[in-house]
Coordinates of C-alpha atoms and ligand atoms in Angstrom, one line a residue:
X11 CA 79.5 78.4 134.2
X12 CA 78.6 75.3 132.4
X13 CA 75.8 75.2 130.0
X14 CA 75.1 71.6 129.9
X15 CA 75.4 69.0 132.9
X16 CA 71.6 67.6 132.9
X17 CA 73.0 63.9 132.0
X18 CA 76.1 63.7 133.4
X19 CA 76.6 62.2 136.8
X20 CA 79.7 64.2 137.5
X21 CA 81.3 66.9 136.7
X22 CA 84.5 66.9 133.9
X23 CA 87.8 66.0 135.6
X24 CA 90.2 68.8 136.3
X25 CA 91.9 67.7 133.4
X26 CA 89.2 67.2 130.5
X27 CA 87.8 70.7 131.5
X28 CA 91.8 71.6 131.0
X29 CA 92.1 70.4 127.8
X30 CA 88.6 71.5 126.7
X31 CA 88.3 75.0 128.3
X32 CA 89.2 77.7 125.2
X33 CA 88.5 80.8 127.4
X34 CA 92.3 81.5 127.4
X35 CA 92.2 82.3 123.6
X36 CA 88.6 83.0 122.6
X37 CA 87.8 85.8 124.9
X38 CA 88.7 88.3 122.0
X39 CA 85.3 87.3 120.6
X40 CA 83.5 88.7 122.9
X41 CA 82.5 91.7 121.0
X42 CA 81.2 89.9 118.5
X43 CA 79.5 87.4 120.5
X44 CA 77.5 89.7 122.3
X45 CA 76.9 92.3 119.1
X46 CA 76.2 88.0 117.6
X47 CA 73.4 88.1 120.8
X48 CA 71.7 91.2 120.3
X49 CA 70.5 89.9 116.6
X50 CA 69.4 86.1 117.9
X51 CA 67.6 88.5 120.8
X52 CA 65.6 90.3 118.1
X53 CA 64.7 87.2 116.2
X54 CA 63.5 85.3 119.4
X55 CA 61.3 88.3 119.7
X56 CA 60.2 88.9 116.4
X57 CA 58.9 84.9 116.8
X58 CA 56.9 85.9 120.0
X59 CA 59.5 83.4 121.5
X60 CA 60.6 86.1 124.3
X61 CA 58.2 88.5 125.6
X62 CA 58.6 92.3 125.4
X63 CA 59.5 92.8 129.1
X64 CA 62.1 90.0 129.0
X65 CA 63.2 90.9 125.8
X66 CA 64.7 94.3 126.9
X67 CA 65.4 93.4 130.4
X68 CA 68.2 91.0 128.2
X69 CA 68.8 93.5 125.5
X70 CA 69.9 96.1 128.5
X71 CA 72.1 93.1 130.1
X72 CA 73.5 92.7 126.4
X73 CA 74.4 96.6 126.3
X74 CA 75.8 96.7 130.0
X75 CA 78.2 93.6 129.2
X76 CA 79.2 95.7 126.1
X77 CA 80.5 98.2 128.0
X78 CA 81.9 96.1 131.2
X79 CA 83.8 93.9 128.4
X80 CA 85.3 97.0 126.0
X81 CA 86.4 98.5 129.7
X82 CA 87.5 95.6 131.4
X83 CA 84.7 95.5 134.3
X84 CA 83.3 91.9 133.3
X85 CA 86.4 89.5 132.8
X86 CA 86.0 86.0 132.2
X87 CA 86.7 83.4 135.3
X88 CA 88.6 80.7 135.8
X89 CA 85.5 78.4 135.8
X90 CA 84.4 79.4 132.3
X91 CA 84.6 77.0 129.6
X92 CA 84.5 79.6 126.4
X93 CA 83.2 83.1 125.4
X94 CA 79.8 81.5 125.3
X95 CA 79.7 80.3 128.8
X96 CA 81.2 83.3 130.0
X97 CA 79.0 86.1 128.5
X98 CA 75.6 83.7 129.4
X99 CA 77.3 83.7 133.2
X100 CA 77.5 88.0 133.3
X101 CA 73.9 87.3 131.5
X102 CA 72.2 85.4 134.1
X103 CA 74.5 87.2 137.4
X104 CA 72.7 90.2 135.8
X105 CA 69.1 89.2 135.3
X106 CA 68.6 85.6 137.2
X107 CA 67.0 82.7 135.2
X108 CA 65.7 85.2 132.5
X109 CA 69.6 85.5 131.2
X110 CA 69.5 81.5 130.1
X111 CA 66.0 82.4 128.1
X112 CA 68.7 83.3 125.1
X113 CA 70.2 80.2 124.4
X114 CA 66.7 79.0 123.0
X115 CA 67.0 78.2 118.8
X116 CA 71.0 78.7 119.2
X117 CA 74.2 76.7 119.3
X118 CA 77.3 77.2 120.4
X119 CA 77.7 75.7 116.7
X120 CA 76.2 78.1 115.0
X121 CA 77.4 80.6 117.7
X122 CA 81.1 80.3 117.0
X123 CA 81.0 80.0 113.4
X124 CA 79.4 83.5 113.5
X125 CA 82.0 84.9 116.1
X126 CA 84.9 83.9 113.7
X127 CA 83.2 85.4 110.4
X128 CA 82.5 88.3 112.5
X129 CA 86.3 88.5 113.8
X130 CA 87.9 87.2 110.7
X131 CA 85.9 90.2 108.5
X132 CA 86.4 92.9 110.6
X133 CA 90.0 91.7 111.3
X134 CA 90.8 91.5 107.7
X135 CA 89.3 94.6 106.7
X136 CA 91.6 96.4 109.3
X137 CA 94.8 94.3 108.0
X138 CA 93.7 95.0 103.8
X139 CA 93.8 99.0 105.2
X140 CA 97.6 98.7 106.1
X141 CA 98.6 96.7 103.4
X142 CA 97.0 99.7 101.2
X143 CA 99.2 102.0 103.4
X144 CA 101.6 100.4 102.6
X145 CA 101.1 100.1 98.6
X146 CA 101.3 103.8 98.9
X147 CA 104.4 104.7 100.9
X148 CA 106.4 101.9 98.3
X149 CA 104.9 103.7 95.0
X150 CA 105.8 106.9 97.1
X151 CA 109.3 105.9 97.2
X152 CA 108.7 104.3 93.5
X153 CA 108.3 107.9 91.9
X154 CA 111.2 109.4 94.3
X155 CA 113.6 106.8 92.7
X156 CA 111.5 107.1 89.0
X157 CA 114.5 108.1 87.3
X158 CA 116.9 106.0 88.7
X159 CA 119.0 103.6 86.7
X160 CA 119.9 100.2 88.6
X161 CA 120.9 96.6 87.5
X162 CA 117.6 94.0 87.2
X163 CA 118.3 90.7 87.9
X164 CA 117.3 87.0 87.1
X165 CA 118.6 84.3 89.4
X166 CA 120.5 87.1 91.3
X167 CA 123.1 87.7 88.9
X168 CA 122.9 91.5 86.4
X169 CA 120.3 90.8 83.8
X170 CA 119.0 93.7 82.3
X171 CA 119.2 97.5 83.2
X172 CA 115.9 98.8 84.8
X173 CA 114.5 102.1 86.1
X174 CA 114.8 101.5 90.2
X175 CA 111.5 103.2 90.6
X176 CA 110.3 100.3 88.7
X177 CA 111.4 97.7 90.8
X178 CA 110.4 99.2 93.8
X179 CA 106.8 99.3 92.1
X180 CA 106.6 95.5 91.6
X181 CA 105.9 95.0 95.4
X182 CA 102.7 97.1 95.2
X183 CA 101.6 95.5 92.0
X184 CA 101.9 91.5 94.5
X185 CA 100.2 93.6 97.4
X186 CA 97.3 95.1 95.5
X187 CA 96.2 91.2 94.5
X188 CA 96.3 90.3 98.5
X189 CA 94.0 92.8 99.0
X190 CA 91.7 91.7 95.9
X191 CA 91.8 88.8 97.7
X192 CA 90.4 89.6 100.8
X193 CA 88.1 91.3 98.8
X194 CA 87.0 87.9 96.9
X195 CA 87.2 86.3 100.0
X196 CA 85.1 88.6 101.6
X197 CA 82.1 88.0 99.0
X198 CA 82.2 83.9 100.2
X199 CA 82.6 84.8 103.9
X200 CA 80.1 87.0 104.6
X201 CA 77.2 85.0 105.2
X202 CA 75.5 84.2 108.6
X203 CA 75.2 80.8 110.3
X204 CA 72.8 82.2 112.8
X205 CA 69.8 79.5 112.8
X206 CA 71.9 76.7 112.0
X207 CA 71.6 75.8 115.5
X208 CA 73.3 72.7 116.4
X209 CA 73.6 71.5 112.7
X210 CA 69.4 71.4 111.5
X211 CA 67.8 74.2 111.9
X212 CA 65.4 75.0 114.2
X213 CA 61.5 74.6 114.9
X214 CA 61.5 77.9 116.6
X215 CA 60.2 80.9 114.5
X216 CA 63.6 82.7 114.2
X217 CA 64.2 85.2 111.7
X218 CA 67.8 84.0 110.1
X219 CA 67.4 86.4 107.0
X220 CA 66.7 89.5 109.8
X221 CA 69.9 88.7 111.9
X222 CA 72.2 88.0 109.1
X223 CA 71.2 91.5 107.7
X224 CA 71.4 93.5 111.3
X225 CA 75.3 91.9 111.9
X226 CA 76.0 93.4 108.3
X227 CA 76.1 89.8 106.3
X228 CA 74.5 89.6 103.4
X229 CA 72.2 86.5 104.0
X230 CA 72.1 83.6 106.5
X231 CA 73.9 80.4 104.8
X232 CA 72.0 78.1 102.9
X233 CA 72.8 75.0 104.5
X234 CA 72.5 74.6 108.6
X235 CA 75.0 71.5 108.1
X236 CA 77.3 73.1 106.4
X237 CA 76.7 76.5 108.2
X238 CA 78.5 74.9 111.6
X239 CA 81.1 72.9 109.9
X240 CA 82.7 75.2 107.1
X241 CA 85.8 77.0 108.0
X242 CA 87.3 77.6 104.6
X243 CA 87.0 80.8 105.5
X244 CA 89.7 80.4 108.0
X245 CA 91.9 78.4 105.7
X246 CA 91.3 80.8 103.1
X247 CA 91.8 84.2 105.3
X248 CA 95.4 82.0 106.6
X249 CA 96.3 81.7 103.0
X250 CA 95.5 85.6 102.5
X251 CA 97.8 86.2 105.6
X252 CA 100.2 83.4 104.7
X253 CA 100.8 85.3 101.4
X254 CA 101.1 88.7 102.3
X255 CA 103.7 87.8 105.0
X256 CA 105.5 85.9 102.3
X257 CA 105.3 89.1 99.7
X258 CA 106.7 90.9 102.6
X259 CA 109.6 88.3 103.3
X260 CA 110.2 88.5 99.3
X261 CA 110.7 91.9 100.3
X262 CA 112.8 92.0 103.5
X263 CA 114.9 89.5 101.6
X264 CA 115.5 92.8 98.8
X265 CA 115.9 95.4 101.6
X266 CA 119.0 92.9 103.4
X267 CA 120.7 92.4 100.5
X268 CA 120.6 95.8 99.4
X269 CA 121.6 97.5 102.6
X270 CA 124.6 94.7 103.1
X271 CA 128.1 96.3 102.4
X272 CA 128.2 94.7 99.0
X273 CA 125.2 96.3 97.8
X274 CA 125.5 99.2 99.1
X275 CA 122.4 100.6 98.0
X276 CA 120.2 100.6 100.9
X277 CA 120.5 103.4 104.1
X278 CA 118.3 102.4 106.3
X279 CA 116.9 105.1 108.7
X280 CA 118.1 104.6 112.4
X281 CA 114.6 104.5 113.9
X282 CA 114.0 101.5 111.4
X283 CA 117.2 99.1 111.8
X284 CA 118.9 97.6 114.9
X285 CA 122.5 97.6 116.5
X286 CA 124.9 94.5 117.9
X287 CA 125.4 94.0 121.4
X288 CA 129.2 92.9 120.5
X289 CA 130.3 95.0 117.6
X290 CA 129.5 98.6 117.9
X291 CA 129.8 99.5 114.1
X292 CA 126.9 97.3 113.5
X293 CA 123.5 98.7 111.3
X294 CA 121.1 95.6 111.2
X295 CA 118.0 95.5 109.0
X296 CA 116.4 93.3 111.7
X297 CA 112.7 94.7 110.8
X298 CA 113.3 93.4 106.9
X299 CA 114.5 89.6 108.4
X300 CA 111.3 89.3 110.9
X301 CA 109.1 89.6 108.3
X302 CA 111.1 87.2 106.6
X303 CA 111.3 84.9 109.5
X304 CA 107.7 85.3 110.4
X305 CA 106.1 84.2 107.4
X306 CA 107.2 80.6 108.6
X307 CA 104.8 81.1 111.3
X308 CA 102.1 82.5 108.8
X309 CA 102.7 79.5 106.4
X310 CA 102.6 77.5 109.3
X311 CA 99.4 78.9 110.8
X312 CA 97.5 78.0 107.4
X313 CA 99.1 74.1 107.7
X314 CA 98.2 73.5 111.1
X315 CA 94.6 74.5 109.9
X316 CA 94.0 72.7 106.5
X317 CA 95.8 69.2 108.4
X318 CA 92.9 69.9 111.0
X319 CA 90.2 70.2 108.7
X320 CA 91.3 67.2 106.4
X321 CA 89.6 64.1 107.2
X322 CA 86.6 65.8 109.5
X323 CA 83.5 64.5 109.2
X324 CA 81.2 67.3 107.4
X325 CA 79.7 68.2 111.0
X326 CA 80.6 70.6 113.9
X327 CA 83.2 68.2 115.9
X328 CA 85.3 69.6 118.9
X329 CA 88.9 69.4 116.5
X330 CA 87.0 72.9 114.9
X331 CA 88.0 74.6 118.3
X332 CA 91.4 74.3 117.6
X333 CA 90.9 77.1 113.9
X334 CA 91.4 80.3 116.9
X335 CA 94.8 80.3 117.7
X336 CA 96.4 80.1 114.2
X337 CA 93.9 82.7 113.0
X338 CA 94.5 84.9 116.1
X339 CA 98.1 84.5 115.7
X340 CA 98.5 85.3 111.8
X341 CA 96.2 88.4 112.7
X342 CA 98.5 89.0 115.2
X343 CA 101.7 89.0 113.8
X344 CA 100.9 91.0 110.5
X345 CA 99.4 93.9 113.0
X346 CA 103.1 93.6 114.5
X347 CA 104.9 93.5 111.4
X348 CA 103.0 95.6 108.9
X349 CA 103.8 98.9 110.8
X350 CA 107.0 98.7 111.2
X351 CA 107.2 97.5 107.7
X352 CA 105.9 100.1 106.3
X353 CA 107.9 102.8 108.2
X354 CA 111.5 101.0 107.4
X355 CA 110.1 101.6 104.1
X356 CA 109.1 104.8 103.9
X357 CA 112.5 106.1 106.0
X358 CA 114.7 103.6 103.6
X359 CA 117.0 105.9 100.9
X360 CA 119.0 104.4 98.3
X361 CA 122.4 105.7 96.7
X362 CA 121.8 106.6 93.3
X363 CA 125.0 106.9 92.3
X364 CA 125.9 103.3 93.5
X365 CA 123.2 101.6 91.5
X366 CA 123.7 103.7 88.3
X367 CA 127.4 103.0 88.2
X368 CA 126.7 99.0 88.8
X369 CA 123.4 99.1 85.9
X370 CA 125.5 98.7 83.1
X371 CA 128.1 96.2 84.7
X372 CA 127.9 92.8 84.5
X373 CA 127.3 92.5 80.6
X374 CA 123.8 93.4 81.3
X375 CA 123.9 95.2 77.6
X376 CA 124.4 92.0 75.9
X377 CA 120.5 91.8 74.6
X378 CA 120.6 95.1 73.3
X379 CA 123.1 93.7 70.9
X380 CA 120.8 91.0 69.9
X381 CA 117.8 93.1 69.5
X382 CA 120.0 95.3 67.4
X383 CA 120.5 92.3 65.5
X384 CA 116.9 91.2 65.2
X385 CA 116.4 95.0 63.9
X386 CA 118.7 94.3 61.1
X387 CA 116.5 91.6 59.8
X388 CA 118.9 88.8 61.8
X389 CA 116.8 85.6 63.3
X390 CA 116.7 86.2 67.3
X391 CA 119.1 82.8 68.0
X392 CA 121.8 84.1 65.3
X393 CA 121.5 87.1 66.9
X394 CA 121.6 85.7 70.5
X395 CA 124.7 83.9 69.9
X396 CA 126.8 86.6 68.2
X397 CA 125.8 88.7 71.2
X398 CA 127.1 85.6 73.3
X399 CA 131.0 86.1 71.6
X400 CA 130.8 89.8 71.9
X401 CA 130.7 88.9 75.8
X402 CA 132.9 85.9 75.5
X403 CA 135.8 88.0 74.2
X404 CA 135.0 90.5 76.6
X405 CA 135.3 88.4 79.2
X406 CA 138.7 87.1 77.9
X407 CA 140.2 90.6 77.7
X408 CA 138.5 92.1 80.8
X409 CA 136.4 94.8 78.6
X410 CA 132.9 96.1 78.8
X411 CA 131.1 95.6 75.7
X412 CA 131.3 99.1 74.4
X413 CA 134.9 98.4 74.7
X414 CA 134.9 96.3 71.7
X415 CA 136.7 98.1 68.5
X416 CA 134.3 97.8 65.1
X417 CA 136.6 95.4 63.5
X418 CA 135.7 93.5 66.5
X419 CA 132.2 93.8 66.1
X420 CA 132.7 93.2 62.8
X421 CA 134.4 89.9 62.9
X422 CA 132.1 88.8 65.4
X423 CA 129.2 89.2 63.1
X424 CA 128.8 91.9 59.7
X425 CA 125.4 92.9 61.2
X426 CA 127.2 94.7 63.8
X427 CA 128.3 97.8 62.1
X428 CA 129.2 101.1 64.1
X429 CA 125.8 101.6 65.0
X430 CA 125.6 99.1 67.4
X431 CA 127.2 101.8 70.2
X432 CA 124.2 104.0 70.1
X433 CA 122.4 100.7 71.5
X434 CA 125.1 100.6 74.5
X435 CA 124.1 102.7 76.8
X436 CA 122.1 102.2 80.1
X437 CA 120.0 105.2 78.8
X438 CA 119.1 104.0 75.7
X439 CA 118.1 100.9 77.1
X440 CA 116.1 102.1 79.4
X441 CA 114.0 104.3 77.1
X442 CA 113.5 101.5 74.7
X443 CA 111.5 99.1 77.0
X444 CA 108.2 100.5 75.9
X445 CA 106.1 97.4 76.1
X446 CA 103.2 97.5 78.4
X447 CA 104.8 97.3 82.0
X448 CA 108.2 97.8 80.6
X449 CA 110.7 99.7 82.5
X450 CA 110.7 103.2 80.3
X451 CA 110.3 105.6 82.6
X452 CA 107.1 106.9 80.7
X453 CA 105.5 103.0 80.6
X454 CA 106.8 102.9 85.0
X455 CA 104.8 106.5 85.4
X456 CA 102.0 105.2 83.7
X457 CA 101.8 102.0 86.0
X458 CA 102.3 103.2 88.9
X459 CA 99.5 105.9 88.1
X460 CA 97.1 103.1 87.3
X461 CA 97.9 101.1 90.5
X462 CA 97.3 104.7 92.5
X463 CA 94.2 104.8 91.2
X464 CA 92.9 101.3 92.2
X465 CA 94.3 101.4 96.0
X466 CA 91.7 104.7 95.7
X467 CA 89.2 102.6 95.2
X468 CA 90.2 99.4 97.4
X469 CA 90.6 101.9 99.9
X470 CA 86.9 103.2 99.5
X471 CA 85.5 99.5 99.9
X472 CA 87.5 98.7 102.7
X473 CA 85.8 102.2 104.3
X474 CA 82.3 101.0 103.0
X475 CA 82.6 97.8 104.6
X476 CA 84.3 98.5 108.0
X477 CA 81.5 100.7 108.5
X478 CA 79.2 97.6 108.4
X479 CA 81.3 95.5 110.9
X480 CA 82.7 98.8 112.8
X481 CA 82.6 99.0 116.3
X482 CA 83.6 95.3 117.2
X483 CA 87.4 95.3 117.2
X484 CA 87.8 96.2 120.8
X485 CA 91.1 94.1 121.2
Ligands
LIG16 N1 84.7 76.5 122.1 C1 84.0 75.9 121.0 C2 84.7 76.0 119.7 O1 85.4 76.9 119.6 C3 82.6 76.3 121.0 C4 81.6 75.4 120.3 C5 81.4 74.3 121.3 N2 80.5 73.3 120.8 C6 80.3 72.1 121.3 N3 79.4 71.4 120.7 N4 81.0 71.7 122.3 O2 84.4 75.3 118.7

């Protein structure tokens, strides 16, 4: 059904109502659009605008299409243009003329913008739940592998010894500030642009302060203009997505390399990896490289909206239609991937034995000799370079550090007495990185305590708040 046509001569051509019609895609809103209807309904009768009788003949229509659309009984039509047109046809099929007496004071300006804060909250709410649930299975797995000993690395080569438990941690730390965002994002989106109309307003008695407050916003936006054209939102909820699919391909790039044969420290759990159609012996960590591969589409998602934005006059223009699909899509995709995700890593154990025995290769001790050093009084680049010979002559005679003799040491540099062994252990490395955040396993225990604590209470906001916009999710 259209809902204009009063100065056109003729119909759209088959192919402008093709390449106009969004139907296809926006028919998801529907929940909101309607639960969207029910608040305009009780402003138009709060301003005397619809009458009493009227008012609940539409109210049960409203409720009826509810149902028909959660169940599948009212389905859009080929003819429909958009979600609007759609749900004012099953309107007006249900209650004659009386079904158009809604559109009065509203836009499909204003209409949209509030389907898509609507969707975008409710959608992001769901998304920031599985991202906590999936903070807690990694600092679950963090405190199995507390203890464990394993090489740290810079640029991918052995850098320093660290606890494993505390590496593991580090990806909860990136995915607790992805869901602080959506929390901060969350304060700017939800606003109403009910009332906004077309772009000024309206001279009808609405109540915009009323309907902003019964769809669970907390106020109507305070510029009708800008109410119909903004979709940072979108942008911003893209970059949200865009960066927790790339924290999760920062990820799935650890888990491939750790369960390759060179590694060697990764088992992956058969219900959470993939086999080769051509060679039988083959284990593939296929869940860790989609999430890898898929943050391209994420990244891309949030392009494809700021390039469509850039250069729009400050106004509602017909380019805004084209902000569902990439939202739809990156809310789409981390519903797919975060799941499985979450159960690769929960099902993932790692061979202790394996990453203790390759901690300590790789001259990863070589700063302990420095800070020994730098103990003993020694300025930290005198120290840094005697540290460097200790490796270089390792290097040359195929030793580990604590294979050096003491008149070795001791040529190197005086500072290095005996003592310097007691420095040259995994162990004692470990145990010395007490700075805040360090990896001693009493400073990793303490972190990951701290970060429990605050998923707690993301995890109570995100309850508080899909109560507000429950209800609406449908597909
Ligand atoms: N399908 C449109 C969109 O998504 C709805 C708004 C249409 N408004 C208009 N003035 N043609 O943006």
């Amino acid at each position: 059904m259209a809902l204009w046509g009063g100065r056109f001569s003729s119909t759209p051509a088959d192919a402008v109502f093709a390449l106009s019609r969004s139907i296809q895609f926006d028919w998801r809103l529907a929940p909101y659009d309607l639960r969207s209807s029910l608040a305009h309904l009780r402003g138009l009768e709060k301003g005397g605008l619809i009458s009493s009788v009227d008012g609940a003949a539409i109210r049960g229509a409203l409720k009826e299409l509810q149902s028909e659309v959660e169940s599948g009984n009212f389905l859009p039509h080929d003819g429909d243009e958009d979600v609007h047109s759609a749900l004012e046809r099953g309107l007006t099929e249900k209650l004659g003329a009386v079904g158009g007496a809604l559109r009065a004071g509203r836009s499909r300006n204003d209409q949209v913008a509030t389907d898509m804060r609507l969707f975008a909250i409710d959608h992001l709410l769901h998304l920031a739940g599985q991202v906590s649930a999936l903070q807690r299975v990694i600092l679950a797995k963090a405190t199995e592998y507390l203890d464990a000993p394993a090489p740290g690395f810079t640029h991918l080569q052995h850098a320093q010894p660290v606890l494993f438990g505390h590496e593991l941690a580090k990806h909860a730390h990136a995915l607790n500030r992805d869901v602080d965002r959506i929390r901060d994002w969350y304060l700017r989106t939800s606003f109403s642009p009910l009332g906004a109309g077309a772009l000024a307003g309206s001279s009808l008695a609405l109540d915009p302060e009323g309907s902003a407050t019964e769809l669970g916003f907390s106020a109507p936006i305070a510029n009708s203009i800008d109410a119909v054209s903004d979709r940072d939102f979108v942008a911003e909820a893209l970059f949200i997505l865009a960066m927790i699919g790339t924290h999760l391909s920062r990820m799935g790039e650890e888990w491939s390399l750790w369960a390759s044969t060179e590694f060697g420290w990764a088992k992956l759990a058969d219900a959470f990896a993939t086999g080769s159609s051509i060679m039988p012996q083959k284990k593939n960590p296929d869940i860790a490289e989609l999430a890898r591969g898929k943050a391209g589409r994420l990244i891309g998602n949030l392009t494809a909206v700021l390039a469509m934005l850039k250069g729009l006059p400050f106004a509602y223009n017909r380019d805004l239609q084209e902000d569902k699909e990439p939202l739809f899509d990156s809310i789409d995709t981390l519903n797919l991937v975060l799941p499985a995700f979450t159960g690769m890593v929960a099902s993932t154990t790692f061979d202790r034995a394996a990453m203790a025995a390759a901690a300590s290769t790789g001259y990863s001790l070589a700063t302990e000799i420095a800070d020994f050093l730098v103990r003993g009084g020694i300025p930290f680049a005198q120290a840094h370079e005697a540290a460097g010979k200790c490796v270089y002559q390792c290097e040359a005679s195929g030793k580990e550090l604590h294979e050096l003799t003491d008149a070795q040491f001791a040529a190197i540099h005086p500072g290095l007495t005996a003592d310097v062994r007691k420095v040259l252990t995994v162990e004692g490395a470990l145990q010395s990185r007490t700075t805040f955040g360090g990896t001693a396993q009493i400073k990793v225990a303490d972190q990951i305590a701290t970060l429990e604590s605050r998923i707690l209470i993301n995890q109570e906001w995100i309850d508080d708040k899909s109560n507000l916009f429950s209800g609406m999710m449908g597909q």
